Amino acid sequence: MRDRGIFIKNIYYMLAYAFQVLRQNSYEDVTAEEFEAISDLFAEILFRGISRQLKQGLYRTYVRREEDLPTMRGKLLIAGTVRNQIQRKKQVCCEFEEVSANNLFNQILKATMEALIRDSQVRRDRRAKLKKLISFFGEVDSVDVSKIRWESLRYERGNANYEMLLNLCYFVHEGMIQTEEAGGYRMMTFSDESLHRLYEKFILEYIRCHHPELTEVRSAQVKWNLTEEAQSRMIRFLPVMQTDIFLRLGDEILIIDAKYYGHTMQSHYEKETIHSGNLYQIFTYVKNQDVAGSGKVSGLLLYAKTEEEITPDCEFVIGGNRISVKTLDLNQEFSGIAGQLDEIVKTNFGIGRDGVRLDGAHL
């Protein structure tokens, strides 16, 4: 039975690893509160994050403006100035740039607060807090979130603090549906796509944080093992092999493919089996990485546990390489999740609790 409170709290922990800013003091007591809905959790995190940003100052960019002015400013627009003269206005039409908070980053924050205020699953006191914050966004226009190209947002020194906030905004809008009540919204839940993105980033950042003994912890591309002749002619036709998580300790490698599906298993002629496409994919990654055929490259399909009765936990040696399939239970206390991830690293790389390889080699 899924415990909603534990699951929502673990969403926060996953976010905290995926976005390190959530581990700062202003967020540390979030887990002490109770949340009945994910949108309520997001409302609290966004309230704290946006409040913090307001103290530091909203991100501002140069915005182009066109205005009729009594004196010249910036670039003179001839057509508009002539129009003013015909209308006997003693003004010149000018085009200029000015620093403004009315940019897409702040427009998304405002639109998200407006959506959460209309969400009946957000507690009334949190909606009231968000209404107070919106009063500081008077110069910021509304934006149609359905037209936002989220993948085109770019972060730099001046707006780095916005990355976590806008990722939360994406999750909010991606999960919102309009109810039958006029103007009302609510968040159904995370979609599989949203949770998959968070799930794989959480696993990567957790291992990076807690296992410094590993020599590589990253998301890496695997190169196709082609002959030199085929390399130049065929590589452009082949898909990119992008791993979710690539771990290395010395000459041993573990490639993890993190999967968050509504159904872990596929059914074929009333028989439950591992998703064939997933198994082919991880096997392809492993065999192309293990160019020398050493057997020191392993693969792991790590599924988020569902409410299905069958949960895969198995290991095979295929073509000399170890391929494992396991599930990670997100509906338990976070210490249990951490323990499962630690065990995966220790088992695959033969690391004992004292940080010493089981073959006796010190790390």
PDB file of N, CA and C in Angstrom, residues 205-264:
ATOM      1  N   GLU A 205      22.984  12.161  -8.760  1.00  0.00           N
ATOM      2  CA  GLU A 205      23.527  13.114  -7.784  1.00  0.00           C
ATOM      3  C   GLU A 205      23.715  12.473  -6.409  1.00  0.00           C
ATOM      4  N   TYR A 206      22.868  11.515  -6.057  1.00  0.00           N
ATOM      5  CA  TYR A 206      23.061  10.822  -4.774  1.00  0.00           C
ATOM      6  C   TYR A 206      24.393  10.081  -4.783  1.00  0.00           C
ATOM      7  N   ILE A 207      24.648   9.311  -5.838  1.00  0.00           N
ATOM      8  CA  ILE A 207      25.896   8.541  -5.913  1.00  0.00           C
ATOM      9  C   ILE A 207      27.097   9.476  -5.984  1.00  0.00           C
ATOM     10  N   ARG A 208      26.976  10.562  -6.723  1.00  0.00           N
ATOM     11  CA  ARG A 208      28.075  11.531  -6.812  1.00  0.00           C
ATOM     12  C   ARG A 208      28.408  12.114  -5.437  1.00  0.00           C
ATOM     13  N   CYS A 209      27.367  12.358  -4.641  1.00  0.00           N
ATOM     14  CA  CYS A 209      27.544  12.978  -3.326  1.00  0.00           C
ATOM     15  C   CYS A 209      28.131  12.005  -2.307  1.00  0.00           C
ATOM     16  N   HIS A 210      27.667  10.757  -2.311  1.00  0.00           N
ATOM     17  CA  HIS A 210      27.996   9.828  -1.228  1.00  0.00           C
ATOM     18  C   HIS A 210      29.063   8.788  -1.577  1.00  0.00           C
ATOM     19  N   HIS A 211      29.515   8.785  -2.809  1.00  0.00           N
ATOM     20  CA  HIS A 211      30.524   7.791  -3.189  1.00  0.00           C
ATOM     21  C   HIS A 211      31.696   8.443  -3.916  1.00  0.00           C
ATOM     22  N   PRO A 212      32.460   9.269  -3.183  1.00  0.00           N
ATOM     23  CA  PRO A 212      33.627   9.931  -3.786  1.00  0.00           C
ATOM     24  C   PRO A 212      34.740   8.954  -4.148  1.00  0.00           C
ATOM     25  N   GLU A 213      34.645   7.700  -3.671  1.00  0.00           N
ATOM     26  CA  GLU A 213      35.675   6.717  -4.015  1.00  0.00           C
ATOM     27  C   GLU A 213      35.640   6.338  -5.490  1.00  0.00           C
ATOM     28  N   LEU A 214      34.506   6.565  -6.155  1.00  0.00           N
ATOM     29  CA  LEU A 214      34.398   6.255  -7.581  1.00  0.00           C
ATOM     30  C   LEU A 214      35.196   7.283  -8.389  1.00  0.00           C
ATOM     31  N   THR A 215      35.861   6.825  -9.411  1.00  0.00           N
ATOM     32  CA  THR A 215      36.694   7.724 -10.224  1.00  0.00           C
ATOM     33  C   THR A 215      35.883   8.473 -11.271  1.00  0.00           C
ATOM     34  N   GLU A 216      34.703   7.964 -11.616  1.00  0.00           N
ATOM     35  CA  GLU A 216      33.806   8.661 -12.543  1.00  0.00           C
ATOM     36  C   GLU A 216      32.375   8.459 -12.090  1.00  0.00           C
ATOM     37  N   VAL A 217      31.619   9.557 -12.038  1.00  0.00           N
ATOM     38  CA  VAL A 217      30.176   9.507 -11.789  1.00  0.00           C
ATOM     39  C   VAL A 217      29.565  10.572 -12.680  1.00  0.00           C
ATOM     40  N   ARG A 218      28.951  10.153 -13.776  1.00  0.00           N
ATOM     41  CA  ARG A 218      28.431  11.139 -14.724  1.00  0.00           C
ATOM     42  C   ARG A 218      27.415  10.486 -15.651  1.00  0.00           C
ATOM     43  N   SER A 219      26.811  11.318 -16.467  1.00  0.00           N
ATOM     44  CA  SER A 219      25.998  10.835 -17.575  1.00  0.00           C
ATOM     45  C   SER A 219      26.879  10.912 -18.815  1.00  0.00           C
ATOM     46  N   ALA A 220      27.135   9.785 -19.451  1.00  0.00           N
ATOM     47  CA  ALA A 220      28.132   9.769 -20.524  1.00  0.00           C
ATOM     48  C   ALA A 220      27.570   9.108 -21.778  1.00  0.00           C
ATOM     49  N   GLN A 221      28.183   9.434 -22.893  1.00  0.00           N
ATOM     50  CA  GLN A 221      27.832   8.786 -24.151  1.00  0.00           C
ATOM     51  C   GLN A 221      28.754   7.598 -24.392  1.00  0.00           C
ATOM     52  N   VAL A 222      28.184   6.521 -24.895  1.00  0.00           N
ATOM     53  CA  VAL A 222      28.957   5.342 -25.290  1.00  0.00           C
ATOM     54  C   VAL A 222      29.161   5.401 -26.796  1.00  0.00           C
ATOM     55  N   LYS A 223      30.395   5.201 -27.228  1.00  0.00           N
ATOM     56  CA  LYS A 223      30.691   5.231 -28.656  1.00  0.00           C
ATOM     57  C   LYS A 223      30.387   3.875 -29.288  1.00  0.00           C
ATOM     58  N   TRP A 224      29.891   3.914 -30.504  1.00  0.00           N
ATOM     59  CA  TRP A 224      29.653   2.687 -31.251  1.00  0.00           C
ATOM     60  C   TRP A 224      30.989   2.033 -31.593  1.00  0.00           C
ATOM     61  N   ASN A 225      31.069   0.743 -31.383  1.00  0.00           N
ATOM     62  CA  ASN A 225      32.290  -0.008 -31.678  1.00  0.00           C
ATOM     63  C   ASN A 225      32.291  -0.394 -33.154  1.00  0.00           C
ATOM     64  N   LEU A 226      32.704   0.557 -33.985  1.00  0.00           N
ATOM     65  CA  LEU A 226      32.700   0.361 -35.435  1.00  0.00           C
ATOM     66  C   LEU A 226      34.119   0.187 -35.958  1.00  0.00           C
ATOM     67  N   THR A 227      34.231  -0.457 -37.110  1.00  0.00           N
ATOM     68  CA  THR A 227      35.529  -0.497 -37.781  1.00  0.00           C
ATOM     69  C   THR A 227      35.856   0.899 -38.282  1.00  0.00           C
ATOM     70  N   GLU A 228      37.133   1.176 -38.501  1.00  0.00           N
ATOM     71  CA  GLU A 228      37.540   2.516 -38.952  1.00  0.00           C
ATOM     72  C   GLU A 228      36.871   2.876 -40.267  1.00  0.00           C
ATOM     73  N   GLU A 229      36.691   1.914 -41.139  1.00  0.00           N
ATOM     74  CA  GLU A 229      36.083   2.180 -42.443  1.00  0.00           C
ATOM     75  C   GLU A 229      34.614   2.581 -42.283  1.00  0.00           C
ATOM     76  N   ALA A 230      33.910   1.871 -41.416  1.00  0.00           N
ATOM     77  CA  ALA A 230      32.489   2.173 -41.205  1.00  0.00           C
ATOM     78  C   ALA A 230      32.299   3.430 -40.363  1.00  0.00           C
ATOM     79  N   GLN A 231      33.300   3.757 -39.538  1.00  0.00           N
ATOM     80  CA  GLN A 231      33.194   4.897 -38.616  1.00  0.00           C
ATOM     81  C   GLN A 231      32.808   6.171 -39.351  1.00  0.00           C
ATOM     82  N   SER A 232      33.538   6.485 -40.422  1.00  0.00           N
ATOM     83  CA  SER A 232      33.307   7.747 -41.130  1.00  0.00           C
ATOM     84  C   SER A 232      32.038   7.723 -41.960  1.00  0.00           C
ATOM     85  N   ARG A 233      31.678   6.530 -42.483  1.00  0.00           N
ATOM     86  CA  ARG A 233      30.529   6.459 -43.383  1.00  0.00           C
ATOM     87  C   ARG A 233      29.200   6.286 -42.666  1.00  0.00           C
ATOM     88  N   MET A 234      29.190   5.589 -41.522  1.00  0.00           N
ATOM     89  CA  MET A 234      27.934   5.181 -40.912  1.00  0.00           C
ATOM     90  C   MET A 234      27.579   5.893 -39.623  1.00  0.00           C
ATOM     91  N   ILE A 235      28.553   6.524 -38.949  1.00  0.00           N
ATOM     92  CA  ILE A 235      28.280   7.062 -37.617  1.00  0.00           C
ATOM     93  C   ILE A 235      27.146   8.083 -37.613  1.00  0.00           C
ATOM     94  N   ARG A 236      27.002   8.844 -38.692  1.00  0.00           N
ATOM     95  CA  ARG A 236      25.951   9.876 -38.721  1.00  0.00           C
ATOM     96  C   ARG A 236      24.552   9.285 -38.801  1.00  0.00           C
ATOM     97  N   PHE A 237      24.441   8.008 -39.171  1.00  0.00           N
ATOM     98  CA  PHE A 237      23.127   7.385 -39.268  1.00  0.00           C
ATOM     99  C   PHE A 237      22.719   6.656 -37.989  1.00  0.00           C
ATOM    100  N   LEU A 238      23.647   6.538 -37.057  1.00  0.00           N
ATOM    101  CA  LEU A 238      23.378   5.776 -35.844  1.00  0.00           C
ATOM    102  C   LEU A 238      22.884   6.688 -34.719  1.00  0.00           C
ATOM    103  N   PRO A 239      21.967   6.205 -33.889  1.00  0.00           N
ATOM    104  CA  PRO A 239      21.488   7.032 -32.767  1.00  0.00           C
ATOM    105  C   PRO A 239      22.579   7.210 -31.716  1.00  0.00           C
ATOM    106  N   VAL A 240      22.481   8.293 -30.952  1.00  0.00           N
ATOM    107  CA  VAL A 240      23.416   8.549 -29.861  1.00  0.00           C
ATOM    108  C   VAL A 240      23.090   7.598 -28.707  1.00  0.00           C
ATOM    109  N   MET A 241      24.118   6.981 -28.140  1.00  0.00           N
ATOM    110  CA  MET A 241      23.926   6.114 -26.969  1.00  0.00           C
ATOM    111  C   MET A 241      24.252   6.934 -25.715  1.00  0.00           C
ATOM    112  N   GLN A 242      23.233   7.549 -25.137  1.00  0.00           N
ATOM    113  CA  GLN A 242      23.392   8.416 -23.974  1.00  0.00           C
ATOM    114  C   GLN A 242      22.978   7.663 -22.719  1.00  0.00           C
ATOM    115  N   THR A 243      23.935   7.387 -21.850  1.00  0.00           N
ATOM    116  CA  THR A 243      23.614   6.667 -20.619  1.00  0.00           C
ATOM    117  C   THR A 243      23.037   7.619 -19.589  1.00  0.00           C
ATOM    118  N   ASP A 244      22.197   7.093 -18.701  1.00  0.00           N
ATOM    119  CA  ASP A 244      21.684   7.890 -17.581  1.00  0.00           C
ATOM    120  C   ASP A 244      22.787   8.097 -16.547  1.00  0.00           C
ATOM    121  N   ILE A 245      23.438   6.993 -16.175  1.00  0.00           N
ATOM    122  CA  ILE A 245      24.451   7.037 -15.118  1.00  0.00           C
ATOM    123  C   ILE A 245      25.618   6.127 -15.520  1.00  0.00           C
ATOM    124  N   PHE A 246      26.811   6.687 -15.502  1.00  0.00           N
ATOM    125  CA  PHE A 246      28.033   5.961 -15.891  1.00  0.00           C
ATOM    126  C   PHE A 246      28.988   6.028 -14.707  1.00  0.00           C
ATOM    127  N   LEU A 247      29.277   4.861 -14.112  1.00  0.00           N
ATOM    128  CA  LEU A 247      30.138   4.797 -12.931  1.00  0.00           C
ATOM    129  C   LEU A 247      31.401   4.016 -13.257  1.00  0.00           C
ATOM    130  N   ARG A 248      32.532   4.493 -12.744  1.00  0.00           N
ATOM    131  CA  ARG A 248      33.792   3.798 -12.966  1.00  0.00           C
ATOM    132  C   ARG A 248      34.611   3.772 -11.677  1.00  0.00           C
ATOM    133  N   LEU A 249      35.246   2.654 -11.431  1.00  0.00           N
ATOM    134  CA  LEU A 249      36.232   2.534 -10.362  1.00  0.00           C
ATOM    135  C   LEU A 249      37.393   1.743 -10.944  1.00  0.00           C
ATOM    136  N   GLY A 250      38.486   2.440 -11.229  1.00  0.00           N
ATOM    137  CA  GLY A 250      39.605   1.798 -11.898  1.00  0.00           C
ATOM    138  C   GLY A 250      39.207   1.358 -13.285  1.00  0.00           C
ATOM    139  N   ASP A 251      39.352   0.059 -13.582  1.00  0.00           N
ATOM    140  CA  ASP A 251      38.994  -0.437 -14.914  1.00  0.00           C
ATOM    141  C   ASP A 251      37.627  -1.112 -14.928  1.00  0.00           C
ATOM    142  N   GLU A 252      36.881  -0.996 -13.833  1.00  0.00           N
ATOM    143  CA  GLU A 252      35.537  -1.562 -13.767  1.00  0.00           C
ATOM    144  C   GLU A 252      34.502  -0.460 -13.987  1.00  0.00           C
ATOM    145  N   ILE A 253      33.469  -0.772 -14.772  1.00  0.00           N
ATOM    146  CA  ILE A 253      32.444   0.209 -15.150  1.00  0.00           C
ATOM    147  C   ILE A 253      31.063  -0.378 -14.901  1.00  0.00           C
ATOM    148  N   LEU A 254      30.162   0.446 -14.384  1.00  0.00           N
ATOM    149  CA  LEU A 254      28.753   0.083 -14.254  1.00  0.00           C
ATOM    150  C   LEU A 254      27.920   1.146 -14.956  1.00  0.00           C
ATOM    151  N   ILE A 255      27.106   0.716 -15.906  1.00  0.00           N
ATOM    152  CA  ILE A 255      26.195   1.621 -16.619  1.00  0.00           C
ATOM    153  C   ILE A 255      24.788   1.369 -16.083  1.00  0.00           C
ATOM    154  N   ILE A 256      24.162   2.414 -15.539  1.00  0.00           N
ATOM    155  CA  ILE A 256      22.813   2.289 -14.976  1.00  0.00           C
ATOM    156  C   ILE A 256      21.817   2.998 -15.880  1.00  0.00           C
ATOM    157  N   ASP A 257      20.765   2.304 -16.230  1.00  0.00           N
ATOM    158  CA  ASP A 257      19.653   2.905 -16.964  1.00  0.00           C
ATOM    159  C   ASP A 257      18.485   2.995 -15.988  1.00  0.00           C
ATOM    160  N   ALA A 258      18.135   4.205 -15.565  1.00  0.00           N
ATOM    161  CA  ALA A 258      17.064   4.412 -14.591  1.00  0.00           C
ATOM    162  C   ALA A 258      15.721   4.479 -15.310  1.00  0.00           C
ATOM    163  N   LYS A 259      14.749   3.707 -14.841  1.00  0.00           N
ATOM    164  CA  LYS A 259      13.456   3.636 -15.509  1.00  0.00           C
ATOM    165  C   LYS A 259      12.333   3.894 -14.516  1.00  0.00           C
ATOM    166  N   TYR A 260      11.452   4.823 -14.869  1.00  0.00           N
ATOM    167  CA  TYR A 260      10.258   5.059 -14.050  1.00  0.00           C
ATOM    168  C   TYR A 260       9.047   4.868 -14.953  1.00  0.00           C
ATOM    169  N   TYR A 261       8.381   3.742 -14.798  1.00  0.00           N
ATOM    170  CA  TYR A 261       7.215   3.405 -15.594  1.00  0.00           C
ATOM    171  C   TYR A 261       6.026   3.120 -14.680  1.00  0.00           C
ATOM    172  N   GLY A 262       4.830   3.276 -15.242  1.00  0.00           N
ATOM    173  CA  GLY A 262       3.646   2.851 -14.520  1.00  0.00           C
ATOM    174  C   GLY A 262       3.620   1.338 -14.368  1.00  0.00           C
ATOM    175  N   HIS A 263       4.235   0.628 -15.352  1.00  0.00           N
ATOM    176  CA  HIS A 263       4.306  -0.838 -15.320  1.00  0.00           C
ATOM    177  C   HIS A 263       5.749  -1.250 -15.551  1.00  0.00           C
ATOM    178  N   THR A 264       6.297  -1.967 -14.581  1.00  0.00           N
ATOM    179  CA  THR A 264       7.689  -2.401 -14.670  1.00  0.00           C
ATOM    180  C   THR A 264       7.856  -3.522 -15.687  1.00  0.00           C
TER     181      THR A 264
END
